[in-house]
C-alpha cells in the first residue's frame, strides 16, 4: 500500500540518527584498501599508484600538497573551529570495493543496504537519468541511461574519466579552480578521489536530472571528491548531489572541488542538498565559468554539517551570460553555516541574481557571505542580491557579509537584506487553526524558503521540506 | 449540540494589568451572540483569551467547551476541539499558499479528532469543498494559490478568514471585528457566509463596535461590554438602541463606580 503524505511526515519523527546516522561498523575490515591516518607525500604516492594514474597527475598531487602545507589556515571570517581540524587524525583514502558496478545487486550486501536505506535505487527508477554513488573515497556504483550514452553524454566518476578520456579531462581539469586557489582546494587537489565527470555534447538537453550521492561511512573519514562538468554549446544538464554521514563523536572532513564550464548558449543547473551529520567539516570550493549567453545556476541547500564554508561562484565571461545562486542555510545547535555565493561580471550585458535565505535556531549560526564584482568594461551588467535571515530564538545568530566591487559605471545593481524572527502572533494565528507549535513553525520556515524550494524538482522540494520539518522538531519544547 | 461556557472569566496582560473582569456567557450552537462595546473595552482581549493566545493570562474563572474545561489548553488544542477565531488583523504567512495552509490545518484538526492518528481529507474531496466554498463566499479562485494574507486587501483577508471557518467547520466561532475595513458589498457576503454556517452545528460570537454587521447577521442575544464586563444584555433591539445612543450611558456609570 502506498504511503500517505502524513505517514511519510510521521517518519520524520525518526531523528537523523536512525534515518541517516546509521553506519556499517563491521565492514571496515572488509574495505578493499584503507590508508593509514595522516597526510604525507607517501600517502599521495599510494593514492596515485592505487589509481594507476599518469605521471602528470601524480606530480600535480605532490605539488598541491606542497601548496597545502605552505598555506596558512584562513583566518578571515573568524572560524575558530577551523583550527580544531586534526589533519593527522584523518583517513584520506578508503577504497571500499575492488570494482565499480552498474547494478545495485552487485554491491556487497551492507553497502547496498546503505543505498537502499537512503532510497537511491528507488529514486533512480522513478526520476533520474543517471546515478553515481560514492562511498568513502570511491564511486562504487555508476549508471547512465543508454539513450544518453548513445547521444554522446559522458557521466562517469572522475577517476574513470581520467583513464578513459584523458585528453578532454586534461584540457579542463584544474583550469577553473587552480590547485593553489585556497588551502582546501590545494588539499583536494593533493588527495582527490571520486566525484563526477560530465560532458554534455552540443545541443543535447538532458531532461531528467543526473544525481550523485556522497556517503561517508567511516569515522574520521576525509572525503575529497572532484567534480568536473562541461556543458557544450546550447546543451543543458541538471546535476543534483546529496550527502549524508553517520553521527560520530569525532570529526570527519569533506572538502570537494567542483569545476564547471558552460559553453555558448548552454545551461547548467547544479543542485546540492547537503545534510551531513553534525560532526562533518564541509569546506568546499565550487566555481563555474559561463561563456556567451550561457546560464549557470547553483541551487545550494545546506542543512547539515558542523561547519560549512561554501560560496558557489560564477564567472560571467561571455557577453549576455547569466548566473543565479539560490542558497539556503539552516543552522541548528552546534552548527555554523557560512554560505553564500559569488558572481563576477567580466563581460558586457551579463546578469546575475543571488538569493540567500538563512535560518538559525537553538544557538546555531547561519550567515550569508557573498561577493559581487563587476569588472571594468562589463557595460550593461545587471545584478540583484537578496539576502533574508530568519532567526528562530534569542540564542541564535545570523550574519550578512555582502562584498560588492564595481569598476564600471554603466551597471544596474540592487541589494536587499532583511532579518526577521518568527513572531508570536504568526504562530498563534496558525495554531488557532489547529496546527501544533512545531507544525506552525515549520510552516513559517517552509514559506520562508519557498522561493528556493519552488525551484527544485518536486521530489527534492518534498525532501527539503521534510528535512526542514525534521530540523524544526527539535526546536520547540 | 455544542456549548461554550465562559464562567466568571478574568483575563490579564502579561504585566498583570486586568482587562477582562468577570464575564459569564453561554453560547450554544444555533445561536448568534453579539458583544458590542467601545474601543478599549477589552473585546479583542476576550476574543484572544477564548482562542488561547499565550500573551493573555486567565487569572480567574473557566472556559468550558461541551463540558470539557479548556481554560489551560493551547490554541491548537482549542481549535482541534472546535473553536475558531476570525481575526481582526489576520497575519501574513509568506511562501505558504492558502490551499496548502488550509489542507494542513484541516488535516491537523482531523488527526486530533481521530485520536492522534492521521486521517487526511482525500484531495478530491478537499478540492471540491474548497472550490464550492470559495464560490459561495465570492472569493476569487486566484487567491487559492496566493500566499496566505500576503498582500491581500482588507476585504480579501476577511473573506479568507470566513473561508477558513467554513472549511474547518468549528462548533463555536468567534468573529473579532470582522466588519472593520469592509465595504458594504463585502460585508454582505461575509455576513451571509457566517449566517449560513450558524445552525445545528455552529454557534457564533460576533464582536463588534458598530451595529452595522448585525443588519446581516441577526443576533439572538446582545451583550453590552464596557471596561471588561458585560453591563447589559438584551435581544437584537438593544443593538439598534446602541446605534442611536452609543455607549456613553455605561461609560459614565463606570467612571462613577471608579
XYZ file of C-alpha atoms in Angstrom:
735
model
C 0.000 0.000 0.000
C 1.278 3.408 -0.890
C 2.344 5.621 1.934
C 0.217 8.672 2.561
C 1.898 12.011 2.817
C 1.191 12.234 6.517
C 2.662 8.790 7.132
C 5.812 9.989 5.468
C 5.728 13.108 7.575
C 5.359 10.977 10.684
C 8.532 9.164 9.795
C 10.247 12.492 10.044
C 9.929 11.968 13.773
C 12.722 9.461 13.389
C 15.747 11.617 14.005
C 18.867 11.941 11.912
C 20.378 9.072 13.881
C 18.006 6.450 12.560
C 17.345 7.917 9.148
C 20.829 8.918 8.037
C 23.104 8.456 11.016
C 23.486 4.687 10.798
C 26.843 3.185 9.893
C 28.315 -0.160 8.932
C 30.851 -0.560 11.714
C 31.938 -4.079 10.900
C 32.766 -3.530 7.335
C 35.922 -1.506 7.901
C 37.901 -4.706 7.956
C 36.341 -5.632 4.636
C 37.463 -2.485 2.819
C 39.470 -3.284 -0.257
C 42.052 -0.696 0.773
C 42.328 1.758 3.629
C 45.180 4.194 4.018
C 46.650 4.940 7.422
C 45.785 8.175 9.192
C 47.583 11.366 8.299
C 48.748 13.321 5.310
C 52.112 12.883 3.599
C 53.821 12.599 0.220
C 53.878 8.832 0.768
C 50.100 8.907 1.044
C 49.872 10.870 -2.191
C 52.065 8.290 -3.910
C 49.928 5.478 -2.532
C 46.703 7.048 -3.809
C 48.182 7.771 -7.213
C 49.644 4.291 -7.509
C 46.386 2.727 -6.443
C 44.601 4.596 -9.200
C 47.340 3.799 -11.710
C 47.402 7.431 -12.770
C 49.519 9.144 -15.420
C 52.678 10.780 -14.177
C 51.376 14.334 -14.667
C 48.589 13.707 -12.207
C 50.983 12.249 -9.622
C 53.116 15.370 -9.921
C 50.065 17.597 -9.752
C 49.095 15.939 -6.472
C 52.544 16.346 -4.925
C 52.737 19.977 -5.900
C 49.262 20.551 -4.474
C 50.315 19.027 -1.173
C 53.234 21.441 -1.056
C 50.824 24.307 -1.631
C 48.564 22.999 1.108
C 51.429 22.739 3.572
C 52.741 26.188 2.689
C 49.422 27.980 3.033
C 48.312 29.155 6.444
C 44.857 28.267 7.717
C 42.468 31.003 6.596
C 41.693 33.408 9.410
C 39.138 35.585 7.647
C 35.606 35.050 8.731
C 36.539 34.241 12.309
C 36.032 30.489 12.292
C 37.793 29.295 15.431
C 36.683 25.713 14.860
C 38.772 25.558 11.665
C 41.887 25.325 13.790
C 40.433 22.287 15.544
C 40.703 20.120 12.437
C 43.316 17.463 13.151
C 44.745 16.663 9.734
C 46.882 13.878 11.203
C 43.845 12.013 12.519
C 42.048 11.725 9.215
C 41.846 8.770 6.842
C 42.437 10.301 3.425
C 41.741 7.359 1.196
C 39.440 4.392 1.616
C 38.557 2.204 -1.299
C 35.576 0.155 -0.168
C 35.274 -2.250 -3.101
C 37.644 -3.505 -5.749
C 35.477 -2.577 -8.718
C 32.725 -0.172 -9.594
C 29.448 -1.795 -10.588
C 26.460 -0.737 -12.662
C 23.913 -2.918 -10.930
C 22.971 -2.361 -7.290
C 22.742 -6.132 -6.853
C 26.451 -6.484 -7.463
C 27.402 -4.402 -4.417
C 28.375 -6.029 -1.112
C 25.211 -6.503 0.947
C 25.942 -3.943 3.632
C 26.849 -1.210 1.130
C 23.789 -1.969 -0.965
C 21.743 -1.824 2.215
C 23.058 1.702 2.888
C 21.871 2.925 -0.505
C 18.527 1.198 -0.063
C 18.031 2.944 3.263
C 18.807 6.267 1.606
C 16.343 5.457 -1.168
C 18.766 5.981 -4.051
C 17.933 2.906 -6.204
C 14.248 3.765 -5.847
C 14.844 7.372 -6.895
C 16.869 6.213 -9.887
C 13.951 4.127 -11.146
C 11.480 6.953 -10.731
C 13.030 10.198 -11.847
C 16.713 10.180 -12.672
C 18.601 9.913 -15.914
C 21.763 8.678 -14.264
C 23.210 7.995 -10.829
C 26.636 7.919 -9.285
C 27.063 6.711 -5.721
C 30.248 7.461 -3.840
C 31.011 5.557 -0.659
C 34.063 6.865 1.236
C 36.667 7.685 -1.447
C 35.359 5.805 -4.440
C 32.306 5.778 -6.627
C 31.013 2.252 -6.115
C 28.024 2.439 -8.458
C 27.524 4.332 -11.673
C 24.927 4.202 -14.372
C 23.610 6.400 -17.156
C 20.527 5.841 -19.287
C 21.514 4.127 -22.522
C 19.801 6.676 -24.739
C 22.015 9.405 -23.285
C 25.149 7.333 -23.771
C 24.187 6.988 -27.417
C 23.929 10.770 -27.747
C 27.490 11.048 -26.549
C 26.797 12.163 -22.992
C 29.573 11.198 -20.621
C 28.638 10.681 -16.999
C 31.443 8.907 -15.211
C 33.245 9.009 -11.950
C 36.199 11.344 -12.239
C 38.851 8.620 -11.919
C 37.372 6.654 -14.791
C 37.153 9.847 -16.847
C 40.877 10.427 -16.354
C 41.620 6.877 -17.510
C 39.265 6.800 -20.467
C 39.079 10.421 -21.636
C 42.404 11.877 -20.640
C 42.505 14.467 -23.448
C 39.293 16.282 -22.627
C 39.922 15.780 -18.915
C 43.333 17.392 -19.051
C 42.019 20.280 -21.107
C 39.735 21.461 -18.270
C 40.920 19.892 -15.010
C 42.254 22.490 -12.599
C 41.648 25.360 -15.000
C 38.606 26.832 -13.253
C 39.912 26.292 -9.739
C 43.721 26.322 -9.746
C 45.367 23.870 -7.367
C 46.609 26.712 -5.183
C 43.322 28.622 -5.182
C 42.894 28.207 -1.437
C 44.157 25.871 1.263
C 41.307 23.410 0.939
C 41.328 23.389 -2.864
C 45.037 22.533 -2.548
C 44.194 19.705 -0.154
C 41.584 18.356 -2.531
C 43.999 18.612 -5.439
C 46.515 16.541 -3.499
C 44.273 13.707 -2.369
C 41.179 13.876 -4.593
C 39.263 10.743 -5.334
C 35.893 10.098 -6.919
C 33.374 12.730 -7.866
C 31.537 13.112 -11.144
C 32.698 13.893 -14.626
C 30.025 15.053 -17.029
C 30.276 16.050 -20.656
C 27.106 17.085 -22.456
C 27.623 17.383 -26.231
C 26.407 20.336 -28.281
C 22.677 20.798 -28.336
C 21.874 17.821 -26.087
C 19.216 18.512 -23.442
C 19.138 16.023 -20.604
C 15.580 16.344 -19.352
C 15.813 14.315 -16.142
C 18.434 15.158 -13.532
C 21.688 13.294 -13.131
C 22.354 12.614 -9.487
C 25.393 11.822 -7.411
C 25.123 10.781 -3.813
C 28.048 11.089 -1.443
C 28.175 8.962 1.647
C 30.793 8.997 4.362
C 30.645 5.845 6.474
C 33.912 5.583 8.408
C 34.821 7.692 11.416
C 37.458 10.389 10.855
C 36.997 9.971 7.149
C 38.142 12.605 4.722
C 36.135 12.715 1.519
C 37.670 14.703 -1.327
C 35.620 14.234 -4.428
C 36.418 16.193 -7.523
C 33.743 17.100 -9.992
C 34.183 18.442 -13.499
C 31.215 19.334 -15.687
C 31.438 20.547 -19.263
C 28.222 21.662 -20.906
C 28.849 22.229 -24.587
C 27.113 24.833 -26.751
C 23.325 25.004 -26.378
C 23.284 21.915 -24.182
C 21.530 21.513 -20.851
C 22.025 19.431 -17.752
C 20.679 19.460 -14.214
C 23.009 17.758 -11.794
C 21.910 17.021 -8.248
C 24.066 15.959 -5.353
C 23.076 14.747 -1.927
C 25.268 13.918 1.042
C 24.897 12.310 4.464
C 27.093 10.656 7.068
C 26.795 8.726 10.336
C 26.941 10.543 13.642
C 30.300 10.050 15.331
C 31.827 11.662 18.371
C 34.890 12.812 16.452
C 35.015 14.808 13.268
C 35.171 13.983 9.593
C 36.167 16.261 6.764
C 34.529 16.796 3.415
C 36.435 19.025 1.047
C 35.314 18.900 -2.546
C 36.272 20.857 -5.618
C 33.691 21.390 -8.349
C 34.603 22.967 -11.687
C 32.067 23.750 -14.371
C 32.304 25.158 -17.863
C 29.130 26.224 -19.634
C 29.762 26.994 -23.270
C 27.967 29.424 -25.525
C 24.197 29.220 -25.111
C 24.405 26.260 -22.744
C 22.760 25.940 -19.378
C 23.814 24.085 -16.257
C 21.899 23.808 -13.051
C 23.704 22.308 -10.073
C 21.593 21.458 -7.044
C 23.040 20.439 -3.696
C 21.123 19.122 -0.743
C 23.815 18.870 1.875
C 22.756 17.067 5.019
C 25.997 15.896 6.575
C 25.851 14.847 10.208
C 26.879 17.479 12.729
C 30.442 16.191 13.055
C 31.467 16.892 9.463
C 33.508 19.887 8.368
C 32.239 20.848 4.949
C 34.764 23.074 3.173
C 34.023 23.114 -0.493
C 35.155 25.179 -3.469
C 32.690 25.451 -6.339
C 33.194 27.625 -9.369
C 31.658 27.846 -12.812
C 32.515 29.760 -15.942
C 29.661 30.877 -18.176
C 30.502 31.805 -21.751
C 28.473 33.923 -24.154
C 24.714 33.741 -23.477
C 25.249 30.751 -21.224
C 23.366 30.254 -17.964
C 24.762 28.813 -14.769
C 22.576 28.185 -11.729
C 23.678 26.993 -8.318
C 20.912 25.825 -6.013
C 22.646 25.219 -2.740
C 20.842 23.784 0.270
C 22.918 23.453 3.426
C 21.160 21.738 6.297
C 23.786 19.564 7.917
C 27.485 19.670 8.924
C 29.361 21.175 11.859
C 30.904 23.988 9.852
C 30.181 24.731 6.232
C 32.160 27.299 4.294
C 30.892 27.333 0.752
C 30.325 30.151 -1.718
C 29.460 28.793 -5.152
C 30.910 31.150 -7.721
C 30.041 32.090 -11.263
C 32.378 33.895 -13.611
C 30.338 35.501 -16.344
C 32.941 35.573 -19.094
C 30.874 35.975 -22.246
C 28.513 38.677 -23.479
C 24.992 38.093 -22.184
C 25.898 35.319 -19.765
C 23.528 34.833 -16.840
C 24.228 33.463 -13.378
C 21.999 32.585 -10.444
C 22.812 31.469 -6.952
C 19.992 30.293 -4.700
C 21.268 29.462 -1.266
C 19.524 28.081 1.800
C 21.445 27.667 5.025
C 19.871 26.137 8.095
C 21.950 26.159 11.283
C 20.792 24.302 14.365
C 22.516 23.554 17.663
C 26.290 23.441 17.307
C 26.190 24.281 13.619
C 27.773 27.111 11.730
C 26.707 27.633 8.128
C 28.786 30.217 6.342
C 27.188 30.074 2.922
C 26.595 32.451 0.090
C 27.684 32.992 -3.462
C 29.916 34.947 -5.795
C 29.191 36.449 -9.179
C 31.893 38.087 -11.226
C 30.764 40.073 -14.237
C 33.654 40.081 -16.689
C 31.732 40.774 -19.892
C 29.095 43.233 -21.105
C 25.361 42.656 -20.663
C 25.860 39.936 -18.114
C 23.199 39.420 -15.459
C 23.163 37.740 -12.095
C 20.837 37.097 -9.188
C 21.897 35.912 -5.763
C 19.099 34.899 -3.411
C 20.066 33.744 0.043
C 17.823 32.523 2.828
C 19.364 31.627 6.142
C 17.697 30.221 9.211
C 19.243 29.798 12.618
C 17.866 28.159 15.728
C 18.942 26.598 19.034
C 22.143 28.599 19.150
C 23.089 27.907 15.552
C 24.849 30.450 13.423
C 23.932 30.980 9.785
C 25.312 33.604 7.543
C 25.474 34.966 4.072
C 28.878 35.835 2.670
C 28.833 36.947 -0.900
C 30.846 38.744 -3.493
C 29.505 40.708 -6.379
C 32.121 42.066 -8.703
C 31.762 43.979 -11.959
C 34.950 44.406 -13.958
C 35.708 47.495 -15.979
C 34.193 47.140 -19.418
C 31.303 44.920 -18.306
C 28.870 47.550 -19.531
C 25.184 46.971 -19.004
C 25.770 44.424 -16.243
C 22.775 43.859 -14.005
C 22.756 42.185 -10.656
C 20.417 41.711 -7.771
C 21.365 40.363 -4.372
C 18.656 39.495 -1.875
C 19.547 38.003 1.475
C 16.953 37.237 4.091
C 17.626 35.808 7.512
C 15.155 34.197 9.859
C 16.210 33.793 13.471
C 14.080 31.412 15.499
C 15.209 32.243 19.014
C 17.360 34.604 21.046
C 20.366 32.266 21.321
C 20.884 32.053 17.589
C 22.834 34.253 15.271
C 22.746 35.486 11.724
C 25.441 37.417 9.850
C 25.446 39.088 6.471
C 28.673 39.976 4.690
C 27.851 41.328 1.244
C 31.033 42.374 -0.538
C 30.480 44.462 -3.626
C 33.166 45.738 -6.014
C 32.117 47.705 -9.050
C 34.670 49.033 -11.540
C 32.216 50.017 -14.266
C 29.762 52.912 -14.315
C 27.159 51.556 -16.691
C 25.664 48.972 -14.346
C 22.449 48.276 -12.500
C 22.986 46.772 -9.071
C 20.432 46.068 -6.359
C 20.948 44.755 -2.861
C 18.325 43.994 -0.243
C 18.726 42.360 3.121
C 16.167 41.543 5.791
C 16.350 39.903 9.183
C 13.219 38.607 10.836
C 12.030 36.452 13.663
C 9.073 34.126 13.768
C 6.549 36.239 15.589
C 4.429 35.009 18.449
C 1.445 36.456 16.580
C 2.200 34.476 13.426
C 2.488 31.267 15.443
C -0.692 31.997 17.364
C -2.543 32.606 14.123
C -1.504 29.243 12.703
C -2.050 27.388 15.977
C -5.543 28.853 16.264
C -6.268 26.824 13.127
C -5.239 23.557 14.789
C -1.544 23.222 13.926
C 0.727 22.426 16.843
C 3.697 24.660 17.582
C 6.245 22.571 15.661
C 3.935 22.316 12.656
C 3.250 26.035 12.772
C 6.964 26.924 12.975
C 7.803 24.500 10.187
C 5.115 26.102 8.063
C 6.567 29.574 8.559
C 10.069 28.289 7.756
C 8.907 26.366 4.687
C 7.226 29.513 3.482
C 10.387 31.499 4.113
C 12.470 29.211 1.924
C 9.723 28.670 -0.643
C 11.288 30.974 -3.241
C 14.115 28.442 -3.380
C 12.298 25.144 -2.864
C 9.936 26.018 -5.712
C 12.992 25.914 -7.969
C 13.706 22.314 -7.005
C 12.261 19.311 -8.828
C 9.190 18.172 -6.911
C 10.864 15.179 -5.274
C 13.660 17.314 -3.907
C 11.294 20.050 -2.801
C 9.396 17.459 -0.790
C 12.672 16.155 0.619
C 13.813 19.660 1.512
C 10.556 20.385 3.314
C 10.846 17.085 5.187
C 14.366 17.935 6.251
C 13.171 21.306 7.481
C 10.369 19.683 9.469
C 12.924 17.268 10.870
C 15.143 20.170 11.844
C 12.204 22.002 13.399
C 11.124 19.116 15.606
C 13.994 19.619 17.945
C 13.482 23.348 18.103
C 10.342 23.635 20.168
C 9.527 22.323 23.563
C -25.446 20.431 20.169
C -22.319 22.361 21.128
C -21.974 24.725 24.048
C -19.237 27.169 25.049
C -19.384 28.494 28.609
C -17.373 31.367 29.999
C -17.578 31.244 33.782
C -16.523 34.303 35.751
C -13.717 34.823 33.243
C -10.914 37.199 34.251
C -8.081 37.991 31.846
C -4.922 39.992 32.448
C -1.985 41.120 30.332
C 1.474 39.640 30.933
C 2.317 42.620 33.151
C -0.682 41.831 35.322
C -2.997 44.590 34.105
C -6.558 43.242 34.373
C -8.571 43.658 31.154
C -11.499 41.262 31.347
C -13.056 41.447 34.769
C -15.517 38.617 35.207
C -17.559 37.513 32.204
C -20.315 34.910 32.330
C -21.632 33.864 28.956
C -23.009 30.705 27.396
C -23.145 30.245 23.623
C -24.890 27.252 22.118
C -24.978 26.069 18.527
C -27.675 27.742 16.506
C -27.266 30.954 18.494
C -25.706 34.235 17.484
C -24.407 36.373 20.326
C -23.144 39.868 19.751
C -20.708 41.558 22.062
C -20.793 45.294 21.495
C -18.544 47.748 23.172
C -16.470 50.870 22.732
C -12.821 50.868 21.737
C -10.541 49.785 24.545
C -13.248 47.935 26.440
C -11.372 44.624 26.213
C -13.457 42.968 23.481
C -10.477 41.762 21.463
C -8.723 40.579 24.611
C -11.756 38.478 25.367
C -11.617 37.004 21.847
C -7.888 36.225 22.123
C -8.321 34.717 25.579
C -11.077 32.419 24.324
C -8.806 31.306 21.467
C -5.841 30.708 23.800
C -3.392 33.496 22.988
C -0.320 32.940 25.184
C 0.094 36.658 25.968
C -3.237 36.834 27.776
C -3.449 35.153 31.117
C -6.660 33.789 32.516
C -6.377 34.782 36.158
C -9.736 33.523 37.323
C -12.686 31.589 36.005
C -13.080 28.926 33.363
C -13.666 28.281 29.690
C -15.680 25.112 29.122
C -16.468 23.622 25.737
C -19.040 20.838 25.679
C -18.420 20.120 29.328
C -14.618 19.968 28.956
C -12.543 22.573 30.764
C -10.209 24.100 28.164
C -9.006 27.016 30.314
C -5.430 25.719 30.237
C -5.478 24.237 26.726
C -3.203 25.562 23.988
C -4.561 27.449 20.998
C -4.057 24.379 18.793
C -5.978 22.111 21.175
C -8.851 24.577 21.337
C -9.033 24.726 17.572
C -8.964 20.950 17.418
C -11.791 20.865 19.980
C -13.906 23.061 17.728
C -13.194 26.727 18.462
C -12.461 29.216 15.725
C -11.373 32.835 15.874
C -11.792 35.061 12.839
C -9.034 37.625 13.344
C -9.485 41.351 13.161
C -5.988 41.576 11.656
C -5.086 38.208 10.080
C -1.357 37.607 9.814
C 0.509 37.068 6.569
C 2.432 33.824 6.068
C 4.656 34.497 3.042
C 5.525 31.471 0.936
C 2.568 29.385 2.124
C -0.386 29.251 -0.241
C -3.961 29.478 1.044
C -4.604 25.977 -0.302
C -1.544 24.426 1.258
C -2.218 26.100 4.589
C -5.852 25.022 4.700
C -5.079 21.427 3.802
C -2.510 21.190 6.554
C -4.813 22.865 9.081
C -7.748 20.606 8.198
C -5.571 17.510 8.399
C -4.136 18.598 11.746
C -7.657 19.003 13.124
C -8.811 15.702 11.636
C -5.794 13.959 13.125
C -6.523 15.342 16.575
C -10.171 14.354 16.311
C -9.102 10.885 15.248
C -7.234 10.154 18.465
C -3.895 11.395 17.129
C -3.980 9.060 14.144
C -3.639 10.601 10.694
C -6.848 10.809 8.766
C -6.169 13.251 5.970
C -9.039 14.526 3.871
C -8.753 12.950 0.411
C -7.507 15.506 -2.075
C -10.526 15.347 -4.446
C -12.898 15.837 -1.514
C -10.862 18.789 -0.259
C -10.741 20.328 -3.693
C -14.462 20.003 -4.240
C -15.369 21.533 -0.871
C -12.780 24.255 -1.246
C -13.935 25.382 -4.672
C -17.603 25.311 -3.637
C -16.957 27.407 -0.545
C -14.780 29.874 -2.412
C -17.637 30.402 -4.845
C -20.163 30.788 -2.000
C -18.057 33.478 -0.381
C -17.185 35.091 -3.701
C -13.508 34.533 -3.039
C -11.605 34.768 -6.285
C -10.093 31.383 -7.179
C -6.847 33.117 -7.886
C -6.469 33.708 -4.142
C -6.167 29.951 -3.520
C -2.678 29.851 -4.935
C -1.534 33.090 -3.384
C 0.428 33.259 -0.159
C -1.819 33.448 2.898
C -2.822 37.070 3.573
C 0.360 38.264 1.885
C -0.554 41.456 0.087
C -4.282 40.764 0.450
C -6.663 43.711 0.636
C -8.637 44.144 3.841
C -11.697 42.619 2.206
C -9.748 39.634 0.848
C -8.342 38.911 4.282
C -11.764 38.909 5.903
C -13.281 36.699 3.224
C -10.431 34.248 3.568
C -10.987 34.192 7.347
C -14.597 33.185 6.762
C -13.472 30.718 4.095
C -11.197 29.111 6.677
C -14.091 28.973 9.104
C -16.311 27.316 6.509
C -13.637 24.727 5.751
C -12.679 23.976 9.351
C -16.337 23.596 10.467
C -15.962 24.773 14.067
C -18.571 24.285 16.773
C -18.256 27.821 18.073
C -16.852 30.705 16.051
C -15.677 33.994 17.498
C -15.586 36.835 14.994
C -13.436 39.727 16.117
C -14.430 42.983 14.393
C -14.979 41.125 11.156
C -16.852 44.148 9.838
C -13.958 46.554 10.184
C -12.404 47.588 6.894
C -15.143 46.053 4.753
C -17.199 47.913 2.203
C -20.902 47.237 2.204
C -20.818 44.587 -0.552
C -18.031 42.647 1.086
C -19.771 42.970 4.431
C -22.941 41.437 2.984
C -21.106 38.469 1.507
C -19.127 37.819 4.658
C -22.138 38.198 6.935
C -24.275 35.934 4.779
C -21.499 33.393 4.818
C -21.497 33.435 8.611
C -25.291 33.340 8.777
C -25.319 30.219 6.591
C -22.960 28.412 8.908
C -24.860 29.200 12.073
C -27.189 26.298 12.732
C -27.381 22.971 14.471
C -23.610 22.564 14.142
C -22.333 26.033 14.947
C -22.911 28.954 17.230
C -21.258 32.356 16.832
C -19.979 35.164 18.998
C -19.797 38.353 16.966
C -17.606 41.050 18.473
C -18.181 44.488 17.071
C -18.063 48.168 17.720
C -20.832 49.047 15.294
C -24.313 47.744 14.782
C -23.791 47.611 11.002
C -22.848 43.918 10.683
C -25.859 42.966 12.799
C -28.134 44.067 9.974
C -26.925 40.960 8.153
C -26.189 38.563 10.996
C -29.258 38.663 13.212
C -28.165 38.300 16.840
C -30.285 36.325 19.266
C -28.545 37.989 22.188
C -26.728 41.291 22.505
C -24.274 41.928 25.322
C -23.000 45.414 26.016
C -19.343 45.217 27.022
C -17.703 48.093 28.856
C -14.462 48.089 30.803
C -14.065 44.308 30.815
C -17.596 43.481 31.894
C -20.971 42.739 30.369
C -23.041 45.661 31.615
C -26.318 44.958 29.894
C -27.951 42.146 27.966
C -30.889 42.001 25.622
C -32.167 40.974 22.226
C -31.405 42.477 18.825
C -33.340 45.624 19.700
C -30.529 46.531 22.118
C -28.113 46.790 19.198
C -30.363 49.270 17.465
C -30.625 51.322 20.608
C -26.842 51.419 20.886
C -26.538 52.626 17.336
C -28.513 55.703 18.330
C -27.333 56.408 21.866
C -23.796 54.961 21.914
C -22.020 53.621 24.989
C -21.891 56.851 26.939
C -24.529 55.841 29.443
C -22.469 52.900 30.736
C -19.109 54.547 30.395
C -20.254 57.374 32.627
C -21.600 54.834 35.089
C -18.240 53.117 35.142
C -16.494 56.353 35.913
C -18.822 56.972 38.803
C -18.119 53.491 40.163
C -14.419 54.040 39.787
